CSV table of C-alpha atoms in Angstrom, one decimal:
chain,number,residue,atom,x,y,z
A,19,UNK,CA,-20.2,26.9,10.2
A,20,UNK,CA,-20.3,25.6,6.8
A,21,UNK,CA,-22.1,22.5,6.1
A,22,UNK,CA,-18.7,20.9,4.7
A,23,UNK,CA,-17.6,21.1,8.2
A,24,UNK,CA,-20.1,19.7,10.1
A,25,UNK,CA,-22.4,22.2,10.2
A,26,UNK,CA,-26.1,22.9,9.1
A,27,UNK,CA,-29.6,22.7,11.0
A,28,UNK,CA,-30.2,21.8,14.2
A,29,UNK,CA,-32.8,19.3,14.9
A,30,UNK,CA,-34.9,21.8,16.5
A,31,UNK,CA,-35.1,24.3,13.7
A,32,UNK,CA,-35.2,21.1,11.1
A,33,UNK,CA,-38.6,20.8,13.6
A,34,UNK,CA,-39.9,24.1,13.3
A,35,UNK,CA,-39.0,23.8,9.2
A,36,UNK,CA,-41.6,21.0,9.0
A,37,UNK,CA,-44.5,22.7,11.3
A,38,UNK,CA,-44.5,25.4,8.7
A,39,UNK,CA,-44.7,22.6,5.4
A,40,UNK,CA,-47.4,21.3,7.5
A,41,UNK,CA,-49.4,23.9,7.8
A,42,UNK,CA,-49.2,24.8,4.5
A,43,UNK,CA,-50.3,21.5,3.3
A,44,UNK,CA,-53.7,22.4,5.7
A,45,UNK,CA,-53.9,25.4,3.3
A,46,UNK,CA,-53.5,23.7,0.1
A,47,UNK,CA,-56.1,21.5,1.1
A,48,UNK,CA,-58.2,24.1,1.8
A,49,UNK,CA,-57.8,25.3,-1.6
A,50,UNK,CA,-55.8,29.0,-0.9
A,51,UNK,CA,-53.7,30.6,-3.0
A,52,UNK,CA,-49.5,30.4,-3.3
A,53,UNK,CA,-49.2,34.3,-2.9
A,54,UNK,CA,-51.7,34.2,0.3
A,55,UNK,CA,-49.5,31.3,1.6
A,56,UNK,CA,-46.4,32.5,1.3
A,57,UNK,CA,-46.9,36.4,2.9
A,58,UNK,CA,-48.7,34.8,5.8
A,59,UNK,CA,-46.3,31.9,6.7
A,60,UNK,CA,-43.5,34.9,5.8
A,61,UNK,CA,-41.7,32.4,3.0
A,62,UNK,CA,-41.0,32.7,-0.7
A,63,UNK,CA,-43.7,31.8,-3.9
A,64,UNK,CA,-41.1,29.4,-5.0
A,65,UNK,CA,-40.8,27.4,-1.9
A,66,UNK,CA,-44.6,27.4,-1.5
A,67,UNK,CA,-44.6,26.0,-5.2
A,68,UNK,CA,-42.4,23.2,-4.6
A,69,UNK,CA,-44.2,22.6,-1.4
A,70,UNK,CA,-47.2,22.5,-3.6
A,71,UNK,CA,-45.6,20.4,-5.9
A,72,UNK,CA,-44.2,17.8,-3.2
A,73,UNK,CA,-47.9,17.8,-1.5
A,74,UNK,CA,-49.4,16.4,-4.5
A,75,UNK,CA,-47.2,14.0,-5.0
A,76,UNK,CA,-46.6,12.2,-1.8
A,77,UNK,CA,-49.1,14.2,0.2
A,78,UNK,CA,-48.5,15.2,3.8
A,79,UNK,CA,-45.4,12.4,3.8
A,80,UNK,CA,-43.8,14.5,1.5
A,81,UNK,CA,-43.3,17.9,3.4
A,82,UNK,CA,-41.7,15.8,6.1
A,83,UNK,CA,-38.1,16.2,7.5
A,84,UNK,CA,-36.0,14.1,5.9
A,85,UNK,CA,-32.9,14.2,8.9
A,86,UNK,CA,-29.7,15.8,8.8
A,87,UNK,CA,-28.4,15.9,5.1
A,88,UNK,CA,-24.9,16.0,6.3
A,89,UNK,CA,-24.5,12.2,7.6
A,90,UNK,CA,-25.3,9.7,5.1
A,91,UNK,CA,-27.2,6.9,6.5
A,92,UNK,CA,-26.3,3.6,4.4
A,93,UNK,CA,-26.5,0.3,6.4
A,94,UNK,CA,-23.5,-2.4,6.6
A,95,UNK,CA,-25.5,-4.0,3.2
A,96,UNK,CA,-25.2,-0.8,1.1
A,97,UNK,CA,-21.5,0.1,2.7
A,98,UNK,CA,-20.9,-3.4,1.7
A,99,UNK,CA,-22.1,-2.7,-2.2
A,100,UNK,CA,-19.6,0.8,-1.8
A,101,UNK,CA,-16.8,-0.9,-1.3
A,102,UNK,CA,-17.4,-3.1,-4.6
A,103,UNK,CA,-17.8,0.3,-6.7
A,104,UNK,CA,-15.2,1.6,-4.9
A,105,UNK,CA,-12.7,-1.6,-5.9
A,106,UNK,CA,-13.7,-0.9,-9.5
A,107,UNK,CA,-11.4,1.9,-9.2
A,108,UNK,CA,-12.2,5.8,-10.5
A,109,UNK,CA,-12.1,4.7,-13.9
A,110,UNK,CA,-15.3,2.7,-13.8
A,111,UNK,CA,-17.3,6.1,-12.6
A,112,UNK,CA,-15.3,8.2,-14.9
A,113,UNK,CA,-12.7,9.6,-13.8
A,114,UNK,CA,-9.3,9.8,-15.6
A,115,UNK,CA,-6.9,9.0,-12.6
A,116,UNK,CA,-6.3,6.7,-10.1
A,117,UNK,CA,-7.6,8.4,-6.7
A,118,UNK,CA,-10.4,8.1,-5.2
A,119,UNK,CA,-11.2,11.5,-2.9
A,120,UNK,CA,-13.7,12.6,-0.8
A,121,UNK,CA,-15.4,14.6,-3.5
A,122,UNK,CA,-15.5,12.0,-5.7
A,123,UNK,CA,-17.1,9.2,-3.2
A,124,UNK,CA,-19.8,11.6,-2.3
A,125,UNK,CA,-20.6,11.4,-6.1
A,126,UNK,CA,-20.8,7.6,-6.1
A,127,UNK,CA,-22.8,7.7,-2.7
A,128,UNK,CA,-25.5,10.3,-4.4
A,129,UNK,CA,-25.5,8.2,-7.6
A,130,UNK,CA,-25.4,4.9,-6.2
A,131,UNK,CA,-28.0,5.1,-3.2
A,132,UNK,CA,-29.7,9.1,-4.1
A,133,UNK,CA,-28.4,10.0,-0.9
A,134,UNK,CA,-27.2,13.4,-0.4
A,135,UNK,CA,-24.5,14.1,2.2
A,136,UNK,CA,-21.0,16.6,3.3
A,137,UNK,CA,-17.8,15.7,2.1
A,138,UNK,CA,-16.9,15.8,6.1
A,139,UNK,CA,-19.6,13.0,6.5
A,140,UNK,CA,-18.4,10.6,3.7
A,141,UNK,CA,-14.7,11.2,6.2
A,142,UNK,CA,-16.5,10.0,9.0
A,143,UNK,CA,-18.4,7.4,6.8
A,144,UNK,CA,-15.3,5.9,5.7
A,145,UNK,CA,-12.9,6.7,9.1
A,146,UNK,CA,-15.8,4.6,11.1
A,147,UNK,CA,-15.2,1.5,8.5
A,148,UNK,CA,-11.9,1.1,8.8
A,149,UNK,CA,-10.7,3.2,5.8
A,150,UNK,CA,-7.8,5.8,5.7
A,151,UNK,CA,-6.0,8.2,3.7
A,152,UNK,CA,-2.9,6.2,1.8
A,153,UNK,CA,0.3,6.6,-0.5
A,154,UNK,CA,-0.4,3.7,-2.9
A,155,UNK,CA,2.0,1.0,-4.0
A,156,UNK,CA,2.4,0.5,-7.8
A,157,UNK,CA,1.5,-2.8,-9.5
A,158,UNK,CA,2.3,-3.5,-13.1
A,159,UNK,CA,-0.6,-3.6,-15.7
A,160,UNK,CA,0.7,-6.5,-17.3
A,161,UNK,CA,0.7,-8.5,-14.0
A,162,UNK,CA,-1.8,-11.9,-14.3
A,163,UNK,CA,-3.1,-12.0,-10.9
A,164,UNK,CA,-4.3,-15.7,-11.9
A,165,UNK,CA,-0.6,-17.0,-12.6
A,166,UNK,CA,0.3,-15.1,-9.2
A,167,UNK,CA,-2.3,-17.5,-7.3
A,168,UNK,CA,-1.5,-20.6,-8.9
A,169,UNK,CA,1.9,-19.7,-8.0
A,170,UNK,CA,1.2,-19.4,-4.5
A,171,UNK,CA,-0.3,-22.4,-4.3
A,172,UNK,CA,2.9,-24.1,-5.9
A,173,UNK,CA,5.0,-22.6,-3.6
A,174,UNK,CA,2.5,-23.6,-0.8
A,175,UNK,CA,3.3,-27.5,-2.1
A,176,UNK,CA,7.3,-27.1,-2.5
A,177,UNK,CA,7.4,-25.4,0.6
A,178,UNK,CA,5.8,-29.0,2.1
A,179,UNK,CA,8.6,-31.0,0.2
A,180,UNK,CA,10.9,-28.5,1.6
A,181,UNK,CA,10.2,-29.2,4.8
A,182,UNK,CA,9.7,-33.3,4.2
A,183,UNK,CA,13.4,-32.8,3.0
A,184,UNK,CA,14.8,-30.9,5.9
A,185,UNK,CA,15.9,-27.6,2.9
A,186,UNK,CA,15.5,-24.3,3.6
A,187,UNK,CA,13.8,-22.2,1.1
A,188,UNK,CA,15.4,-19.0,0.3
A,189,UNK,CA,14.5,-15.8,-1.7
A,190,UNK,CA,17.1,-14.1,-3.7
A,191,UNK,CA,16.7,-10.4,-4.6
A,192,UNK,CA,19.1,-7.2,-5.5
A,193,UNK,CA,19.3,-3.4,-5.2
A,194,UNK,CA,21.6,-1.1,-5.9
A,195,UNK,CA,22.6,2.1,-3.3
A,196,UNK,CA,24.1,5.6,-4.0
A,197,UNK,CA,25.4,8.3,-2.9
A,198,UNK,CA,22.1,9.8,-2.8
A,199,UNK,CA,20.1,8.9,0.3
A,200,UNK,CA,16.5,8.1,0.3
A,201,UNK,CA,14.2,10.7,1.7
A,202,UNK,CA,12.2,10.3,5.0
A,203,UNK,CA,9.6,12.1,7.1
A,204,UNK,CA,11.2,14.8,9.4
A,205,UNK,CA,9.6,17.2,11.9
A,206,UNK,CA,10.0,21.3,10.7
A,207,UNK,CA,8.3,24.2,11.4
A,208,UNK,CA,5.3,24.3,9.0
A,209,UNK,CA,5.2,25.9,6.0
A,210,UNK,CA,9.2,25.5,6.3
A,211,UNK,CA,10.3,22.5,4.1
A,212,UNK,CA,13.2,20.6,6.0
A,213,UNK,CA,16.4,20.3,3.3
A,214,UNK,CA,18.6,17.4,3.1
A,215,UNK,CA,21.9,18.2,1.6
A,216,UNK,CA,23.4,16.0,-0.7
A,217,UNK,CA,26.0,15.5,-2.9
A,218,UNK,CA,25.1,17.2,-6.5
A,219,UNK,CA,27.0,14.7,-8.4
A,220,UNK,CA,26.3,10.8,-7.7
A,221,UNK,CA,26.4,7.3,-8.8
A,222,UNK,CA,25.2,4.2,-8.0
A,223,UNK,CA,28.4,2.0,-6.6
A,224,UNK,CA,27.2,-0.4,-4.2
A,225,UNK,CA,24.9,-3.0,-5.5
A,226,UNK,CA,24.0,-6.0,-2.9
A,227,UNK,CA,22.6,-9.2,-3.8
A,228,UNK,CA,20.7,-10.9,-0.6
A,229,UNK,CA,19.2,-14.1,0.5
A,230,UNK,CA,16.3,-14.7,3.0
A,231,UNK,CA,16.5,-18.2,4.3
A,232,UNK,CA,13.9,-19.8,5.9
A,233,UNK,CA,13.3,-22.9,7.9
A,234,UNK,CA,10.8,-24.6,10.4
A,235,UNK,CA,12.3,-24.3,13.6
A,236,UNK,CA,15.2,-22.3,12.5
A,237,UNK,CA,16.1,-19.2,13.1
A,238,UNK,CA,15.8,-16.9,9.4
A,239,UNK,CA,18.6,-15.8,8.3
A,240,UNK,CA,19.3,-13.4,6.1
A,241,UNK,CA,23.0,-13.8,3.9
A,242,UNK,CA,24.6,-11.1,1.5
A,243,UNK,CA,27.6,-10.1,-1.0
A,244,UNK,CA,28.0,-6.3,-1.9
A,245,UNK,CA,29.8,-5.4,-5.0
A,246,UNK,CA,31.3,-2.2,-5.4
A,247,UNK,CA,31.3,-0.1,-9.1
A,248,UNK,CA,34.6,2.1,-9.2
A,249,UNK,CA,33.0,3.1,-12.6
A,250,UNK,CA,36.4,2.2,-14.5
A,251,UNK,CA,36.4,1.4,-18.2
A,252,UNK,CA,35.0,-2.4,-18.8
A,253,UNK,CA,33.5,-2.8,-15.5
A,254,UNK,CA,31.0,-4.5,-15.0
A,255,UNK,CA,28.2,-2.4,-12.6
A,256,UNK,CA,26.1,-5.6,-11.3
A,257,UNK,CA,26.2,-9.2,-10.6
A,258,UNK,CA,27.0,-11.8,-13.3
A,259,UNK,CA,26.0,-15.1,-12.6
A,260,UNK,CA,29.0,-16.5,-11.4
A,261,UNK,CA,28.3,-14.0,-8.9
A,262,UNK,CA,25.3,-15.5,-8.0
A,263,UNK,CA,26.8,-18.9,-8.2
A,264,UNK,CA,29.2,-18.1,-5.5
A,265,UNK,CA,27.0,-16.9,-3.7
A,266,UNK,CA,24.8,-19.9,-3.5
A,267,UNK,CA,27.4,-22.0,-2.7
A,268,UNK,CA,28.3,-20.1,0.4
A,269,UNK,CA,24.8,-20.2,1.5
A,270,UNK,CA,24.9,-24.0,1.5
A,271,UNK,CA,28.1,-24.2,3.6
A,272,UNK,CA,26.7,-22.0,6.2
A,273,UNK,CA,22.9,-23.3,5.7
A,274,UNK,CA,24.1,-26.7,5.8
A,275,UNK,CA,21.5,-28.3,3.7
A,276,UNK,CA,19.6,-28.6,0.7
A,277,UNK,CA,17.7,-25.2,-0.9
A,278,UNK,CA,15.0,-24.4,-2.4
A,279,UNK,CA,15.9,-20.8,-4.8
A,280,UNK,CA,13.2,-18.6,-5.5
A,281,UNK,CA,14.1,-15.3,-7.5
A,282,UNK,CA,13.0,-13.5,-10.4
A,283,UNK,CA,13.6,-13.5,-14.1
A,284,UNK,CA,16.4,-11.2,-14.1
A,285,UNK,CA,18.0,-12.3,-17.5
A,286,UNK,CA,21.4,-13.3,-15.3
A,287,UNK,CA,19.3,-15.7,-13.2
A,288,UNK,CA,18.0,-17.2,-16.4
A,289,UNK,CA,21.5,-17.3,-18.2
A,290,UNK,CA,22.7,-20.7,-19.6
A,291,UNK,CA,25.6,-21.1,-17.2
A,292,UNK,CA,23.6,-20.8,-13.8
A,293,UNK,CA,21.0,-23.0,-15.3
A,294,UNK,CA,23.6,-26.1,-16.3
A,295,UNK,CA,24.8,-25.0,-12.4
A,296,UNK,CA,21.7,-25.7,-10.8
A,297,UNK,CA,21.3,-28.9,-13.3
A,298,UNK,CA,24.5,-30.3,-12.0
A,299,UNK,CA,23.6,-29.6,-7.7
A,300,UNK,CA,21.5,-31.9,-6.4
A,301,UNK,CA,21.2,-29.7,-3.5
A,302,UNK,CA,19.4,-26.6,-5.5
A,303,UNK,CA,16.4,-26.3,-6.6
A,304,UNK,CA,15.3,-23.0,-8.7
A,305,UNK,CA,11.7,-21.6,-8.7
A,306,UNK,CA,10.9,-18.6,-10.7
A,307,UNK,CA,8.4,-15.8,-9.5
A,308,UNK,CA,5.5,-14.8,-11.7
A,309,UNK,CA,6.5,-12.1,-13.7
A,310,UNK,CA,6.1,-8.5,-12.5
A,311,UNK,CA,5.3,-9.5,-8.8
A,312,UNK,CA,8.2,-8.0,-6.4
A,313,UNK,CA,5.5,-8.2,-3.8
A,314,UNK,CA,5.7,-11.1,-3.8
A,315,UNK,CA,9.9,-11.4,-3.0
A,316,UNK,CA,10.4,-10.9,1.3
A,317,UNK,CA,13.9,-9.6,0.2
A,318,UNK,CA,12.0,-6.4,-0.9
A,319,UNK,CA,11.0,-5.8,2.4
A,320,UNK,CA,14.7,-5.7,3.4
A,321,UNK,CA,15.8,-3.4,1.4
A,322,UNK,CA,12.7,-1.1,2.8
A,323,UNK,CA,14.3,-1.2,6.4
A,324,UNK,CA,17.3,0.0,5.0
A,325,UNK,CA,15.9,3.0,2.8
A,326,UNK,CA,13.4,3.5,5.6
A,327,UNK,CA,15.8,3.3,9.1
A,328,UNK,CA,19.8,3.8,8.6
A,329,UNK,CA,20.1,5.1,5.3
A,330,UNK,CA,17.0,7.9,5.4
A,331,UNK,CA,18.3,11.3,4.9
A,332,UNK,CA,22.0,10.8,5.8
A,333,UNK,CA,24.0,13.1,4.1
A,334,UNK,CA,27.1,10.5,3.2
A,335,UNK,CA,30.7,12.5,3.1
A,336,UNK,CA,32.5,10.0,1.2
A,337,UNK,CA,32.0,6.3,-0.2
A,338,UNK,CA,33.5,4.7,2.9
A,339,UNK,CA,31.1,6.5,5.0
A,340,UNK,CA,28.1,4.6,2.7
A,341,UNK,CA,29.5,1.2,3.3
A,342,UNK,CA,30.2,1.4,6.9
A,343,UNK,CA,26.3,2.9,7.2
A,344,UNK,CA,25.1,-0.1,4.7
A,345,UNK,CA,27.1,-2.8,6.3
A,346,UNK,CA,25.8,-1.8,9.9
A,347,UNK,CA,22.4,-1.7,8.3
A,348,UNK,CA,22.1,-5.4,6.9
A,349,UNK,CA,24.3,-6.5,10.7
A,350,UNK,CA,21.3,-5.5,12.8
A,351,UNK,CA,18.8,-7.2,10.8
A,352,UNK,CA,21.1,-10.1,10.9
A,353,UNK,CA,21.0,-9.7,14.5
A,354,UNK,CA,17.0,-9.7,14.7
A,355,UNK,CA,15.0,-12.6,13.0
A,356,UNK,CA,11.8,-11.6,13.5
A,357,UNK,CA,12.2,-8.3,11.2
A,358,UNK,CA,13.4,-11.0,8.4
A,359,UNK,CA,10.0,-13.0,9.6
A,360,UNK,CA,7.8,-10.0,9.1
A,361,UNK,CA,9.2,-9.4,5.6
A,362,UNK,CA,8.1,-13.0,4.5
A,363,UNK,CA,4.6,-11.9,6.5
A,364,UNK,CA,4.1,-8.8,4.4
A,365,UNK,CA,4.4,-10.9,1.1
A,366,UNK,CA,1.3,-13.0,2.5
A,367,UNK,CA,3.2,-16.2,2.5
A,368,UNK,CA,3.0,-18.5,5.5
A,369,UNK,CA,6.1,-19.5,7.4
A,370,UNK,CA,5.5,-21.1,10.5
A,371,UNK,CA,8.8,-20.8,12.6
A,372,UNK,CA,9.2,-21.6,16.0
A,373,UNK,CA,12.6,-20.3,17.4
A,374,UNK,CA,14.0,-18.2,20.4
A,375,UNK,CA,13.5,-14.7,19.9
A,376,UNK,CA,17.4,-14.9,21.1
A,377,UNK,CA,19.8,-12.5,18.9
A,378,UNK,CA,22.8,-14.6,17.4
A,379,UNK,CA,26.3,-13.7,15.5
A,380,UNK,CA,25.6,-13.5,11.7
A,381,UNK,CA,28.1,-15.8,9.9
């Protein structure tokens, strides 16, 4: 067994190791040669010579067994101080990507703390603190993680006055679905890769605009409008914002009460006819997200149930099979609150709703 695999020395021959250093260090006290040394104790010159070497420097102390090489022994304090490197991404130690591997945290162990360990120990290491082996998300560069705090906290404050004033506060997103389907994970034989079969030629010609409405002590809602690209000439292919402003209205006649917008800075939310809109309603009010923060939008997590649960790796015949699949999609999470709850969870926004965990007839 290899030492990347766990293997190495056993604690009783790391013992007998260290009785030979020992007595060695009784010869080079007593003054005898390297070459006497080493054919008697049955070792090489060299090792005698570093023996030698370690002897002087540290004396007996220093021809001691150090442990088991393979398990690096680093208290909570000094796992504590990896993780900070670690956050300072593989840049910061020089490397040129993104991704932080086994190999590579070994290097920061040895350089950080001069501790020398196996690649399979830093997996233990990092499996016993609660670390794993992840796809990451993307963020934007350009994202000001200050502006996304202050934000929060703004929200944290409407969402207050939201409540005082009986509204709902509702998040507005869009997407766009094709005849293309998004891939999932599938069981196969190994080494086989499983095939989805699509259609060669497609187009994006469903785009959905959706609102997650919440409220304390209201079930969430969730409320959409498709709109469907035929691709002929002078079409338009998404919303416009009378689209949007339809929209909003029918969300106050089935909400029944004032809202509270929040969406992005999609250059139809900002045009000048939805803004004299919202000027003239006293019923809407518009909040903008911080720029380049989709993380921050629960409707996001929507549209990952969809790609993720009904639509994964469905080979659609025709465009009425897509619809029927998307439609049945959005109705069941209609149907289910709670997955429209955990969406608003993921963004790490608080919504404390207490309802019935009852299923209800989307309107």
């Amino acid at each position: 067994m290899r030492y990347a695999q766990g293997g190495g020395l056993s604690a009783e021959r790391r013992q007998a190791r260290e009785q030979v250093r020992l007595e060695a260090a009784e010869r080079f006290a007593r003054g005898e040669k390297s070459s006497q040394i080493a054919k008697e104790l049955r070792v090489t010159e060299r090792s005698v010579e570093r023996w030698r070497h370690a002897w002087r420097r540290a004396g007996v102390q220093g021809l001691a067994s150090r442990g088991s090489p393979g398990r690096p022994k680093l208290t909570d304090a000094q796992f504590a101080l990896l993780e900070e490197e670690l956050a300072r991404g593989p840049a910061a130690h020089g490397w040129a990507d993104q991704r932080w591997t086994l190999t590579r945290v070994k290097a920061v162990i040895g350089r950080r703390f001069h501790v020398t360990c196996s690649v399979a120990a830093v997996w233990r290491l990092l499996t016993g603190h609660g670390w794993s082996w992840q796809a990451p998300s993307r963020r934007a560069v350009e994202r000001n993680e200050d502006a996304v705090q202050l934000w929060k906290k703004e929200v944290a404050i409407r969402g207050s006055t939201a409540a005082a004033l009986d509204a709902w506060i509702v998040f507005e997103d869009e997407a766009g679905f094709s005849m293309t389907p998004p891939r999932a994970n599938t069981w196969s034989r190994r080494g086989q890769t499983p095939v989805v079969r699509v259609r060669g030629r497609s187009w994006r010609c469903w785009s959905v605009a959706a609102l997650c409405c919440y409220k304390r002590g209201q079930p969430s809602r969730l409320i959409y409008r498709p709109r469907y690209y035929s691709r002929r000439k002078g079409e338009r292919k998404s919303f416009a914002w009378t689209d949007y402003r339809d929209l909003l209205i029918a969300a106050h006649q089935q909400l029944g009460g004032p809202i509270t917008l929040i969406w992005d800075n999609l250059n139809t939310h900002l045009a000048a006819g939805m803004r004299e809109f919202a000027a003239e309603r006293d019923w809407l009010t518009i909040v903008q997200l911080p720029a380049y923060a989709p993380d921050l939008n629960p409707v996001e997590g929507i549209w990952s149930l969809l790609r993720r649960g009904p639509l994964a790796n469905v080979a659609f015949a025709d465009v009425q099979h897509l619809t029927r699949t998307l439609r049945r999609g959005l109705r069941q999470i209609q149907y289910r609150p709670h997955l429209i709850d955990g969406c608003l969870t993921e963004t790490g926004l608080t919504h404390q709703n207490q309802h019935p965990t009852t299923r209800r007839k989307p309107q």
